[in-house]
Amino acid sequence: MQPRDLSDHVAYEAGRGIEEVARELGRDPSEFVKLASNENPHGPSPAAAVALRDAASSVSSYPKAAHADLTAAVADRWSVTDDQIWLANGGDGAIDYLHRATLEPGDDVLVPTPGFAYYGMSARFHHGDVREYGLSRADNFAQTADVVLETSDGERVVWITSPHNPTGSTMPLAEIERLADETDDETLLVVDEAYGEFADRDSAVALIEGRDGYDARDDVAVLRTFSKAYGLAGVRLGYAVVPDEWAEAYARVNTPFAASELACRAGLAALDDEEHVERTVETARESREYMREHIDADARVWESEGNFVLVDVGDASAVAEEMQNRGVIVRDCSSFGLPACIRITCGTDEETERAVETLNDVLADLDVEPDAAGGDDADDGETAVDSDPEAEVSDT
Ligand SMILES: *Cc1c(COP(=O)(O)O)cnc(C)c1O
């Protein structure tokens, strides 16, 4: 017997870890720094690490109280009702829940390209079809309502990533509102704010709740995660904030105890440790400024509101490989459809300085030609295309 026809599906290939790379190159792991998966260079909140240790002895029970407590704490943080918080196994789990709650077989989902691969993967798991809207490199990947509306055509779900991975661009709330107004009545707009803490922008929760002069609406949801600013990628914890009208659906679509006891306890402790998040955000701001100022002027570094920057190095696979040989693991963005670009995660001061120095040396030694002026090697998304599953490899 065989599984169902999965030929439309592709495996998720996560960024490679230090251990794996060191073993392959026959080197010591301590020689490497990994700036490839947008992880927190300061690690988890120390309070969360303590909570994890303390929770270890109670993992024989299902996480009933912890789940309820974390839901209440997150709801409080956003001033919404508990029912509007859909906890999940990572932000990725929340993507699944939103698709489970919306998609009938054959419904369309609209996703950005370049963009985060899991939207499309998840849509296909839920028997949806995937269409793409292009962010144009020539426009510095600007996100406006019109960019999406050019392609949008009655999809059930439209994904906005703000700040956007891997480019760092954002969509202003007024544009998100206009987009929600102009898409079909039955279109849910999901604003993925996985990097929201790092951005100098207001959350789209204001649109759901009708705050700051916006009208409340039932067609926008927001995705958040503990993986990035909170440094809890390893425990897998994220959530969606949904309109009041959607509150009851969660009980019908979630996997029982969506977040584990360990994840919930770590999340509760991390939420209380504001100092850790502030320090993390401050480090990311300094790091991205440093990279913009000090990376060789021939290599374009886009402005970013995330904890990473996108850099045009001319030949991403050659440059990423050589940087890795010299101990700095960065993300080759070829699989995002940006074969000239690498993405560098914001590290500690020391890690950032090492990454910049290594990159500048590699650019000088390899004699590749980055494109500071901004030619157009990427798909600039003039036309709507059915997405090609082969092109979607990963990733965070
Ligand atoms: C990291 C990330 C997520 C969520 O990741 P999880 O680790 O599953 O929480 C969601 N969207 C984008 C764009 C991301 O980069």
mmCIF file of C-alpha atoms and ligand atoms in Angstrom:
data_model
loop_
_atom_site.group_PDB
_atom_site.id
_atom_site.type_symbol
_atom_site.label_atom_id
_atom_site.label_comp_id
_atom_site.label_asym_id
_atom_site.label_seq_id
_atom_site.Cartn_x
_atom_site.Cartn_y
_atom_site.Cartn_z
ATOM 1 C CA MET A 1 0.000 0.000 0.000
ATOM 2 C CA GLN A 2 1.086 3.586 -0.663
ATOM 3 C CA PRO A 3 0.228 6.976 0.838
ATOM 4 C CA ARG A 4 -2.055 9.216 -1.212
ATOM 5 C CA ASP A 5 -0.588 10.981 -4.241
ATOM 6 C CA LEU A 6 1.893 13.409 -2.700
ATOM 7 C CA SER A 7 3.645 14.415 -5.895
ATOM 8 C CA ASP A 8 2.483 18.022 -5.437
ATOM 9 C CA HIS A 9 4.077 18.143 -2.008
ATOM 10 C CA VAL A 10 7.705 18.897 -1.170
ATOM 11 C CA ALA A 11 9.715 18.133 1.917
ATOM 12 C CA TYR A 12 10.588 20.979 4.243
ATOM 13 C CA GLU A 13 14.352 21.450 4.271
ATOM 14 C CA ALA A 14 15.377 23.342 7.348
ATOM 15 C CA GLY A 15 18.502 25.499 7.417
ATOM 16 C CA ARG A 16 21.576 23.461 8.351
ATOM 17 C CA GLY A 17 22.826 23.446 11.909
ATOM 18 C CA ILE A 18 26.361 23.977 13.175
ATOM 19 C CA GLU A 19 26.826 20.331 14.224
ATOM 20 C CA GLU A 20 25.839 19.076 10.806
ATOM 21 C CA VAL A 21 28.067 21.500 8.919
ATOM 22 C CA ALA A 22 31.050 20.948 11.234
ATOM 23 C CA ARG A 23 30.799 17.162 10.886
ATOM 24 C CA GLU A 24 30.585 17.387 7.112
ATOM 25 C CA LEU A 25 33.645 19.641 6.887
ATOM 26 C CA GLY A 26 35.521 17.638 9.544
ATOM 27 C CA ARG A 27 35.868 20.691 11.777
ATOM 28 C CA ASP A 28 35.157 21.689 15.344
ATOM 29 C CA PRO A 29 31.626 23.093 15.950
ATOM 30 C CA SER A 30 33.094 25.894 18.069
ATOM 31 C CA GLU A 31 34.669 27.401 14.936
ATOM 32 C CA PHE A 32 31.242 28.235 13.500
ATOM 33 C CA VAL A 33 28.595 30.850 13.985
ATOM 34 C CA LYS A 34 25.128 30.257 12.556
ATOM 35 C CA LEU A 35 23.272 33.272 11.225
ATOM 36 C CA ALA A 36 21.014 31.334 8.884
ATOM 37 C CA SER A 37 17.673 30.723 10.634
ATOM 38 C CA ASN A 38 16.759 34.026 12.300
ATOM 39 C CA GLU A 39 17.244 32.532 15.745
ATOM 40 C CA ASN A 40 17.829 34.639 18.868
ATOM 41 C CA PRO A 41 21.580 35.236 19.421
ATOM 42 C CA HIS A 42 20.965 35.689 23.161
ATOM 43 C CA GLY A 43 19.236 32.313 23.472
ATOM 44 C CA PRO A 44 15.968 31.950 25.391
ATOM 45 C CA SER A 45 14.959 34.154 28.293
ATOM 46 C CA PRO A 46 16.800 32.808 31.361
ATOM 47 C CA ALA A 47 13.432 32.757 33.138
ATOM 48 C CA ALA A 48 12.024 30.504 30.407
ATOM 49 C CA ALA A 49 14.971 28.129 30.775
ATOM 50 C CA VAL A 50 14.282 27.873 34.519
ATOM 51 C CA ALA A 51 10.561 27.302 33.858
ATOM 52 C CA LEU A 52 11.435 24.461 31.472
ATOM 53 C CA ARG A 53 13.566 22.768 34.106
ATOM 54 C CA ASP A 54 10.887 23.225 36.752
ATOM 55 C CA ALA A 55 8.182 21.840 34.478
ATOM 56 C CA ALA A 56 10.146 18.692 33.670
ATOM 57 C CA SER A 57 8.730 16.698 36.568
ATOM 58 C CA SER A 58 5.097 17.444 35.677
ATOM 59 C CA VAL A 59 5.093 16.334 32.056
ATOM 60 C CA SER A 60 3.178 13.132 32.828
ATOM 61 C CA SER A 61 -0.034 15.199 32.895
ATOM 62 C CA TYR A 62 -1.829 16.818 29.942
ATOM 63 C CA PRO A 63 -1.235 20.578 29.909
ATOM 64 C CA LYS A 64 -4.738 21.709 30.838
ATOM 65 C CA ALA A 65 -3.995 24.513 33.308
ATOM 66 C CA ALA A 66 -0.815 25.666 31.574
ATOM 67 C CA HIS A 67 -2.615 25.910 28.231
ATOM 68 C CA ALA A 68 -5.430 27.965 29.752
ATOM 69 C CA ASP A 69 -2.981 30.189 31.657
ATOM 70 C CA LEU A 70 -0.868 30.953 28.611
ATOM 71 C CA THR A 71 -3.958 31.625 26.500
ATOM 72 C CA ALA A 72 -5.144 34.104 29.151
ATOM 73 C CA ALA A 73 -1.714 35.762 29.395
ATOM 74 C CA VAL A 74 -1.435 36.195 25.623
ATOM 75 C CA ALA A 75 -5.039 37.471 25.426
ATOM 76 C CA ASP A 76 -4.202 39.974 28.136
ATOM 77 C CA ARG A 77 -1.105 41.143 26.258
ATOM 78 C CA TRP A 78 -3.296 41.991 23.238
ATOM 79 C CA SER A 79 -6.417 43.017 25.175
ATOM 80 C CA VAL A 80 -8.596 40.471 23.373
ATOM 81 C CA THR A 81 -10.735 37.621 24.730
ATOM 82 C CA ASP A 82 -9.176 34.228 25.468
ATOM 83 C CA ASP A 83 -11.190 32.677 22.612
ATOM 84 C CA GLN A 84 -9.434 34.935 20.133
ATOM 85 C CA ILE A 85 -6.055 33.356 20.880
ATOM 86 C CA TRP A 86 -5.354 30.122 19.015
ATOM 87 C CA LEU A 87 -2.224 28.582 20.559
ATOM 88 C CA ALA A 88 -0.340 26.219 18.284
ATOM 89 C CA ASN A 89 2.763 24.137 17.801
ATOM 90 C CA GLY A 90 4.853 27.018 16.466
ATOM 91 C CA GLY A 91 3.615 29.741 14.144
ATOM 92 C CA ASP A 92 3.593 26.937 11.578
ATOM 93 C CA GLY A 93 0.940 25.116 13.603
ATOM 94 C CA ALA A 94 -1.183 28.273 13.606
ATOM 95 C CA ILE A 95 -0.878 28.421 9.800
ATOM 96 C CA ASP A 96 -2.339 24.904 9.706
ATOM 97 C CA TYR A 97 -5.224 25.823 12.029
ATOM 98 C CA LEU A 98 -6.165 28.843 9.926
ATOM 99 C CA HIS A 99 -6.208 26.681 6.790
ATOM 100 C CA ARG A 100 -8.215 23.969 8.546
ATOM 101 C CA ALA A 101 -10.739 26.587 9.580
ATOM 102 C CA THR A 102 -11.090 28.093 6.100
ATOM 103 C CA LEU A 103 -10.295 25.787 3.191
ATOM 104 C CA GLU A 104 -12.708 23.601 1.273
ATOM 105 C CA PRO A 105 -11.027 21.324 -1.282
ATOM 106 C CA GLY A 106 -9.927 23.351 -4.296
ATOM 107 C CA ASP A 107 -10.099 26.757 -2.575
ATOM 108 C CA ASP A 108 -7.246 29.089 -3.492
ATOM 109 C CA VAL A 109 -4.668 30.562 -1.171
ATOM 110 C CA LEU A 110 -2.557 33.548 -2.292
ATOM 111 C CA VAL A 111 1.040 33.776 -1.044
ATOM 112 C CA PRO A 112 3.959 36.142 -1.682
ATOM 113 C CA THR A 113 6.978 35.269 -3.816
ATOM 114 C CA PRO A 114 9.694 35.437 -2.716
ATOM 115 C CA GLY A 115 8.237 34.177 0.521
ATOM 116 C CA PHE A 116 7.836 31.745 3.362
ATOM 117 C CA ALA A 117 7.413 28.233 1.955
ATOM 118 C CA TYR A 118 5.176 26.787 4.654
ATOM 119 C CA TYR A 119 2.065 28.797 3.637
ATOM 120 C CA GLY A 120 1.880 26.884 0.367
ATOM 121 C CA MET A 121 2.868 23.542 1.865
ATOM 122 C CA SER A 122 0.168 23.823 4.515
ATOM 123 C CA ALA A 123 -2.469 24.933 1.995
ATOM 124 C CA ARG A 124 -1.763 21.822 -0.088
ATOM 125 C CA PHE A 125 -2.011 19.554 2.973
ATOM 126 C CA HIS A 126 -5.484 20.996 3.406
ATOM 127 C CA HIS A 127 -6.418 20.343 -0.228
ATOM 128 C CA GLY A 128 -6.110 23.975 -1.243
ATOM 129 C CA ASP A 129 -4.506 25.381 -4.391
ATOM 130 C CA VAL A 130 -1.699 27.912 -4.235
ATOM 131 C CA ARG A 131 -1.332 31.122 -6.258
ATOM 132 C CA GLU A 132 1.452 33.664 -5.881
ATOM 133 C CA TYR A 133 1.788 37.447 -5.978
ATOM 134 C CA GLY A 134 5.217 38.862 -6.723
ATOM 135 C CA LEU A 135 7.135 41.389 -4.669
ATOM 136 C CA SER A 136 9.300 43.296 -7.066
ATOM 137 C CA ARG A 137 12.985 43.611 -6.508
ATOM 138 C CA ALA A 138 12.985 46.703 -8.713
ATOM 139 C CA ASP A 139 10.627 48.284 -6.122
ATOM 140 C CA ASN A 140 12.738 47.076 -3.189
ATOM 141 C CA PHE A 141 10.069 44.443 -2.483
ATOM 142 C CA ALA A 142 7.616 47.195 -1.489
ATOM 143 C CA GLN A 143 4.361 45.885 -0.059
ATOM 144 C CA THR A 144 1.243 47.804 -1.015
ATOM 145 C CA ALA A 145 -2.401 46.813 -1.427
ATOM 146 C CA ASP A 146 -2.052 47.271 -5.196
ATOM 147 C CA VAL A 147 0.827 44.802 -5.442
ATOM 148 C CA VAL A 148 -1.475 42.108 -4.045
ATOM 149 C CA LEU A 149 -4.655 43.272 -5.786
ATOM 150 C CA GLU A 150 -2.966 42.995 -9.186
ATOM 151 C CA THR A 151 -3.007 39.224 -8.743
ATOM 152 C CA SER A 152 -5.732 38.603 -6.178
ATOM 153 C CA ASP A 153 -8.855 36.943 -7.487
ATOM 154 C CA GLY A 154 -11.313 35.673 -4.912
ATOM 155 C CA GLU A 155 -8.922 33.556 -2.863
ATOM 156 C CA ARG A 156 -10.165 32.204 0.474
ATOM 157 C CA VAL A 157 -6.957 33.210 2.250
ATOM 158 C CA VAL A 158 -4.372 35.886 1.395
ATOM 159 C CA TRP A 159 -1.042 35.833 3.246
ATOM 160 C CA ILE A 160 0.862 39.046 4.048
ATOM 161 C CA THR A 161 4.266 38.732 5.751
ATOM 162 C CA SER A 162 5.112 41.938 7.601
ATOM 163 C CA PRO A 163 8.015 42.213 8.262
ATOM 164 C CA HIS A 164 8.607 40.046 5.232
ATOM 165 C CA ASN A 165 10.950 37.051 5.188
ATOM 166 C CA PRO A 166 13.480 37.149 3.490
ATOM 167 C CA THR A 167 13.431 40.827 2.399
ATOM 168 C CA GLY A 168 12.570 42.706 5.617
ATOM 169 C CA SER A 169 9.924 44.947 3.984
ATOM 170 C CA THR A 170 6.616 45.775 5.683
ATOM 171 C CA MET A 171 3.073 46.697 4.652
ATOM 172 C CA PRO A 172 1.621 49.770 6.408
ATOM 173 C CA LEU A 173 -1.623 49.149 8.326
ATOM 174 C CA ALA A 174 -3.550 51.572 6.135
ATOM 175 C CA GLU A 175 -2.581 49.457 3.105
ATOM 176 C CA ILE A 176 -3.577 46.251 4.870
ATOM 177 C CA GLU A 177 -6.943 47.837 5.663
ATOM 178 C CA ARG A 178 -7.434 48.892 2.047
ATOM 179 C CA LEU A 179 -6.497 45.414 0.867
ATOM 180 C CA ALA A 180 -8.999 43.828 3.253
ATOM 181 C CA ASP A 181 -11.647 46.283 2.002
ATOM 182 C CA GLU A 182 -10.984 45.507 -1.645
ATOM 183 C CA THR A 183 -10.655 41.726 -1.530
ATOM 184 C CA ASP A 184 -13.793 39.523 -1.596
ATOM 185 C CA ASP A 185 -16.104 39.350 1.422
ATOM 186 C CA GLU A 186 -15.087 35.713 1.909
ATOM 187 C CA THR A 187 -11.336 36.368 1.804
ATOM 188 C CA LEU A 188 -9.435 36.112 5.082
ATOM 189 C CA LEU A 189 -6.307 38.275 5.185
ATOM 190 C CA VAL A 190 -3.674 36.805 7.474
ATOM 191 C CA VAL A 191 -0.878 39.134 8.561
ATOM 192 C CA ASP A 192 2.142 37.059 9.572
ATOM 193 C CA GLU A 193 3.982 39.092 12.211
ATOM 194 C CA ALA A 194 6.586 36.453 13.096
ATOM 195 C CA TYR A 195 9.091 39.352 13.203
ATOM 196 C CA GLY A 196 6.650 41.913 14.603
ATOM 197 C CA GLU A 197 8.656 42.664 17.744
ATOM 198 C CA PHE A 198 11.615 43.844 15.680
ATOM 199 C CA ALA A 199 9.598 46.329 13.612
ATOM 200 C CA ASP A 200 8.865 49.931 14.302
ATOM 201 C CA ARG A 201 5.263 49.300 13.186
ATOM 202 C CA ASP A 202 1.904 48.764 14.875
ATOM 203 C CA SER A 203 0.401 45.285 14.915
ATOM 204 C CA ALA A 204 -2.537 44.488 12.641
ATOM 205 C CA VAL A 205 -4.409 43.422 15.791
ATOM 206 C CA ALA A 206 -5.551 47.092 15.695
ATOM 207 C CA LEU A 207 -7.566 46.237 12.572
ATOM 208 C CA ILE A 208 -9.223 43.213 14.184
ATOM 209 C CA GLU A 209 -10.181 45.127 17.298
ATOM 210 C CA GLY A 210 -10.943 48.490 15.722
ATOM 211 C CA ARG A 211 -8.337 50.523 17.574
ATOM 212 C CA ASP A 212 -6.256 53.582 16.675
ATOM 213 C CA GLY A 213 -8.956 54.957 14.394
ATOM 214 C CA TYR A 214 -9.537 51.766 12.380
ATOM 215 C CA ASP A 215 -12.957 50.086 12.088
ATOM 216 C CA ALA A 216 -13.176 46.643 13.702
ATOM 217 C CA ARG A 217 -13.330 43.848 11.143
ATOM 218 C CA ASP A 218 -13.895 40.099 10.910
ATOM 219 C CA ASP A 219 -11.705 39.340 7.883
ATOM 220 C CA VAL A 220 -8.187 39.848 9.271
ATOM 221 C CA ALA A 221 -6.164 37.486 11.478
ATOM 222 C CA VAL A 222 -2.640 37.931 12.848
ATOM 223 C CA LEU A 223 0.069 35.304 13.316
ATOM 224 C CA ARG A 224 2.769 35.589 16.004
ATOM 225 C CA THR A 225 5.468 33.250 17.295
ATOM 226 C CA PHE A 226 7.749 32.730 20.296
ATOM 227 C CA SER A 227 10.472 31.399 17.976
ATOM 228 C CA LYS A 228 12.185 34.648 17.064
ATOM 229 C CA ALA A 229 12.224 37.553 19.553
ATOM 230 C CA TYR A 230 11.498 35.243 22.508
ATOM 231 C CA GLY A 231 14.208 32.768 21.553
ATOM 232 C CA LEU A 232 12.008 29.684 21.930
ATOM 233 C CA ALA A 233 12.277 28.163 18.436
ATOM 234 C CA GLY A 234 13.094 24.775 19.950
ATOM 235 C CA VAL A 235 9.947 24.460 22.051
ATOM 236 C CA ARG A 236 7.619 25.185 19.096
ATOM 237 C CA LEU A 237 5.126 27.794 20.263
ATOM 238 C CA GLY A 238 3.082 30.288 18.275
ATOM 239 C CA TYR A 239 -0.477 31.534 17.939
ATOM 240 C CA ALA A 240 -3.047 33.302 15.824
ATOM 241 C CA VAL A 241 -5.105 36.277 16.994
ATOM 242 C CA VAL A 242 -8.524 35.982 15.312
ATOM 243 C CA PRO A 243 -11.653 38.160 15.177
ATOM 244 C CA ASP A 244 -14.332 37.512 17.773
ATOM 245 C CA GLU A 245 -16.532 35.937 15.069
ATOM 246 C CA TRP A 246 -13.937 33.186 14.569
ATOM 247 C CA ALA A 247 -13.520 32.319 18.226
ATOM 248 C CA GLU A 248 -15.596 29.132 18.266
ATOM 249 C CA ALA A 249 -13.840 27.490 15.336
ATOM 250 C CA TYR A 250 -10.669 26.753 17.324
ATOM 251 C CA ALA A 251 -12.278 24.028 19.422
ATOM 252 C CA ARG A 252 -13.368 22.319 16.188
ATOM 253 C CA VAL A 253 -10.033 22.412 14.360
ATOM 254 C CA ASN A 254 -7.250 22.250 16.925
ATOM 255 C CA THR A 255 -5.208 19.238 17.825
ATOM 256 C CA PRO A 256 -6.034 18.551 21.501
ATOM 257 C CA PHE A 257 -3.507 20.353 23.740
ATOM 258 C CA ALA A 258 -2.033 22.203 20.795
ATOM 259 C CA ALA A 259 0.909 23.505 22.831
ATOM 260 C CA SER A 260 2.825 21.231 25.211
ATOM 261 C CA GLU A 261 3.215 21.692 28.974
ATOM 262 C CA LEU A 262 6.864 22.646 28.434
ATOM 263 C CA ALA A 263 6.016 25.121 25.687
ATOM 264 C CA CYS A 264 3.248 26.736 27.742
ATOM 265 C CA ARG A 265 5.419 27.099 30.867
ATOM 266 C CA ALA A 266 8.313 28.501 28.843
ATOM 267 C CA GLY A 267 5.939 30.880 27.057
ATOM 268 C CA LEU A 268 4.463 32.175 30.317
ATOM 269 C CA ALA A 269 7.903 32.879 31.744
ATOM 270 C CA ALA A 270 9.132 34.458 28.508
ATOM 271 C CA LEU A 271 6.132 36.814 28.318
ATOM 272 C CA ASP A 272 7.030 38.124 31.765
ATOM 273 C CA ASP A 273 10.663 38.732 30.861
ATOM 274 C CA GLU A 274 10.292 41.982 28.962
ATOM 275 C CA GLU A 275 13.924 42.854 29.500
ATOM 276 C CA HIS A 276 15.066 39.865 27.422
ATOM 277 C CA VAL A 277 12.856 40.834 24.481
ATOM 278 C CA GLU A 278 13.949 44.473 24.683
ATOM 279 C CA ARG A 279 17.595 43.470 24.700
ATOM 280 C CA THR A 280 17.002 41.139 21.752
ATOM 281 C CA VAL A 281 15.248 43.834 19.733
ATOM 282 C CA GLU A 282 17.950 46.388 20.535
ATOM 283 C CA THR A 283 20.677 43.969 19.423
ATOM 284 C CA ALA A 284 18.842 43.296 16.139
ATOM 285 C CA ARG A 285 18.448 47.028 15.436
ATOM 286 C CA GLU A 286 22.152 47.673 16.037
ATOM 287 C CA SER A 287 23.170 44.640 14.024
ATOM 288 C CA ARG A 288 21.125 45.513 10.954
ATOM 289 C CA GLU A 289 22.384 49.116 11.040
ATOM 290 C CA TYR A 290 25.952 47.864 11.347
ATOM 291 C CA MET A 291 25.493 45.529 8.379
ATOM 292 C CA ARG A 292 23.974 48.289 6.242
ATOM 293 C CA GLU A 293 26.861 50.599 7.038
ATOM 294 C CA HIS A 294 29.791 48.222 6.850
ATOM 295 C CA ILE A 295 29.044 45.617 4.190
ATOM 296 C CA ASP A 296 31.014 46.410 1.016
ATOM 297 C CA ALA A 297 29.246 49.215 -0.857
ATOM 298 C CA ASP A 298 29.107 47.067 -4.003
ATOM 299 C CA ALA A 299 26.720 44.676 -2.304
ATOM 300 C CA ARG A 300 23.244 46.072 -1.813
ATOM 301 C CA VAL A 301 21.801 45.619 1.688
ATOM 302 C CA TRP A 302 18.045 46.200 1.821
ATOM 303 C CA GLU A 303 16.474 48.069 4.695
ATOM 304 C CA SER A 304 14.923 45.557 7.075
ATOM 305 C CA GLU A 305 12.428 45.644 9.932
ATOM 306 C CA GLY A 306 13.273 42.050 10.892
ATOM 307 C CA ASN A 307 16.187 40.400 12.740
ATOM 308 C CA PHE A 308 18.003 39.778 9.448
ATOM 309 C CA VAL A 309 19.093 41.581 6.292
ATOM 310 C CA LEU A 310 18.974 40.554 2.651
ATOM 311 C CA VAL A 311 22.192 41.213 0.736
ATOM 312 C CA ASP A 312 22.872 41.061 -3.005
ATOM 313 C CA VAL A 313 26.197 39.251 -3.320
ATOM 314 C CA GLY A 314 25.967 38.373 -7.019
ATOM 315 C CA ASP A 315 26.237 34.597 -6.597
ATOM 316 C CA ALA A 316 24.527 33.411 -3.422
ATOM 317 C CA SER A 317 25.554 29.770 -3.539
ATOM 318 C CA ALA A 318 29.263 30.524 -4.099
ATOM 319 C CA VAL A 319 29.379 33.239 -1.448
ATOM 320 C CA ALA A 320 27.371 31.277 1.148
ATOM 321 C CA GLU A 321 29.559 28.226 0.623
ATOM 322 C CA GLU A 322 32.789 30.173 0.991
ATOM 323 C CA MET A 323 31.503 32.017 4.060
ATOM 324 C CA GLN A 324 30.637 28.640 5.552
ATOM 325 C CA ASN A 325 34.172 27.397 4.859
ATOM 326 C CA ARG A 326 35.337 30.409 6.840
ATOM 327 C CA GLY A 327 32.999 29.575 9.713
ATOM 328 C CA VAL A 328 29.959 31.794 9.127
ATOM 329 C CA ILE A 329 26.741 30.011 8.113
ATOM 330 C CA VAL A 330 24.271 32.288 6.300
ATOM 331 C CA ARG A 331 21.165 31.603 4.255
ATOM 332 C CA ASP A 332 21.521 31.187 0.486
ATOM 333 C CA CYS A 333 18.267 32.636 -0.889
ATOM 334 C CA SER A 334 18.286 30.735 -4.198
ATOM 335 C CA SER A 335 15.399 28.604 -2.957
ATOM 336 C CA PHE A 336 13.414 31.807 -2.361
ATOM 337 C CA GLY A 337 13.942 32.640 -6.038
ATOM 338 C CA LEU A 338 16.739 35.128 -5.248
ATOM 339 C CA PRO A 339 19.890 33.405 -6.558
ATOM 340 C CA ALA A 340 21.983 36.569 -6.128
ATOM 341 C CA CYS A 341 21.062 37.088 -2.491
ATOM 342 C CA ILE A 342 21.971 35.837 0.941
ATOM 343 C CA ARG A 343 20.096 36.508 4.181
ATOM 344 C CA ILE A 344 22.155 37.197 7.303
ATOM 345 C CA THR A 345 20.532 36.919 10.733
ATOM 346 C CA CYS A 346 21.345 39.670 13.225
ATOM 347 C CA GLY A 347 23.849 38.271 15.720
ATOM 348 C CA THR A 348 25.542 39.612 18.824
ATOM 349 C CA ASP A 349 27.938 42.533 18.192
ATOM 350 C CA GLU A 350 30.820 40.110 17.878
ATOM 351 C CA GLU A 351 28.975 37.730 15.537
ATOM 352 C CA THR A 352 27.762 40.582 13.351
ATOM 353 C CA GLU A 353 31.247 42.051 13.027
ATOM 354 C CA ARG A 354 32.647 38.639 12.129
ATOM 355 C CA ALA A 355 29.929 38.073 9.521
ATOM 356 C CA VAL A 356 30.548 41.450 7.880
ATOM 357 C CA GLU A 357 34.319 41.011 7.826
ATOM 358 C CA THR A 358 33.997 37.496 6.421
ATOM 359 C CA LEU A 359 31.528 38.582 3.757
ATOM 360 C CA ASN A 360 33.684 41.521 2.663
ATOM 361 C CA ASP A 361 36.758 39.265 2.458
ATOM 362 C CA VAL A 362 34.867 36.650 0.469
ATOM 363 C CA LEU A 363 33.519 39.260 -1.956
ATOM 364 C CA ALA A 364 37.047 40.564 -2.513
ATOM 365 C CA ASP A 365 38.559 37.077 -2.883
ATOM 366 C CA LEU A 366 35.898 35.491 -5.066
ATOM 367 C CA ASP A 367 35.673 38.366 -7.465
ATOM 368 C CA VAL A 368 31.916 37.984 -7.906
ATOM 369 C CA GLU A 369 29.923 40.987 -8.981
ATOM 370 C CA PRO A 370 27.201 42.053 -6.647
ATOM 371 C CA ASP A 371 24.601 44.343 -8.047
ATOM 372 C CA ALA A 372 24.450 47.463 -5.910
ATOM 373 C CA ALA A 373 22.386 49.344 -8.458
ATOM 374 C CA GLY A 374 19.712 46.690 -8.506
ATOM 375 C CA GLY A 375 19.279 44.848 -11.756
ATOM 376 C CA ASP A 376 16.552 42.334 -11.971
ATOM 377 C CA ASP A 377 17.649 38.765 -11.674
ATOM 378 C CA ALA A 378 14.653 37.796 -9.597
ATOM 379 C CA ASP A 379 11.139 37.089 -10.687
ATOM 380 C CA ASP A 380 9.639 40.506 -10.236
ATOM 381 C CA GLY A 381 6.197 39.077 -10.275
ATOM 382 C CA GLU A 382 4.631 40.845 -13.224
ATOM 383 C CA THR A 383 2.446 37.861 -13.886
ATOM 384 C CA ALA A 384 0.472 35.562 -11.668
ATOM 385 C CA VAL A 385 1.840 32.079 -11.817
ATOM 386 C CA ASP A 386 0.711 28.804 -10.394
ATOM 387 C CA SER A 387 3.396 28.072 -7.911
ATOM 388 C CA ASP A 388 5.947 25.440 -8.700
ATOM 389 C CA PRO A 389 6.335 23.086 -5.757
ATOM 390 C CA GLU A 390 9.860 22.233 -6.900
ATOM 391 C CA ALA A 391 10.897 25.807 -6.267
ATOM 392 C CA GLU A 392 9.836 25.779 -2.655
ATOM 393 C CA VAL A 393 12.440 24.265 -0.498
ATOM 394 C CA SER A 394 12.357 25.766 2.919
ATOM 395 C CA ASP A 395 12.316 27.797 5.465
ATOM 396 C CA THR A 396 12.679 29.915 8.472
HETATM 397 C C1 LIG B 1 9.806 31.796 11.608
HETATM 398 C C2 LIG B 1 8.595 32.137 10.837
HETATM 399 C C3 LIG B 1 7.313 31.671 11.189
HETATM 400 C C4 LIG B 1 6.998 30.762 12.315
HETATM 401 O O1 LIG B 1 7.936 29.865 12.681
HETATM 402 P P1 LIG B 1 7.672 28.889 13.917
HETATM 403 O O2 LIG B 1 9.032 28.516 14.351
HETATM 404 O O3 LIG B 1 6.827 27.762 13.412
HETATM 405 O O4 LIG B 1 6.934 29.675 14.963
HETATM 406 C C5 LIG B 1 6.236 32.096 10.452
HETATM 407 N N1 LIG B 1 6.377 32.919 9.402
HETATM 408 C C6 LIG B 1 7.578 33.380 9.038
HETATM 409 C C7 LIG B 1 7.653 34.309 7.873
HETATM 410 C C8 LIG B 1 8.726 33.000 9.712
HETATM 411 O O5 LIG B 1 9.906 33.437 9.283
#
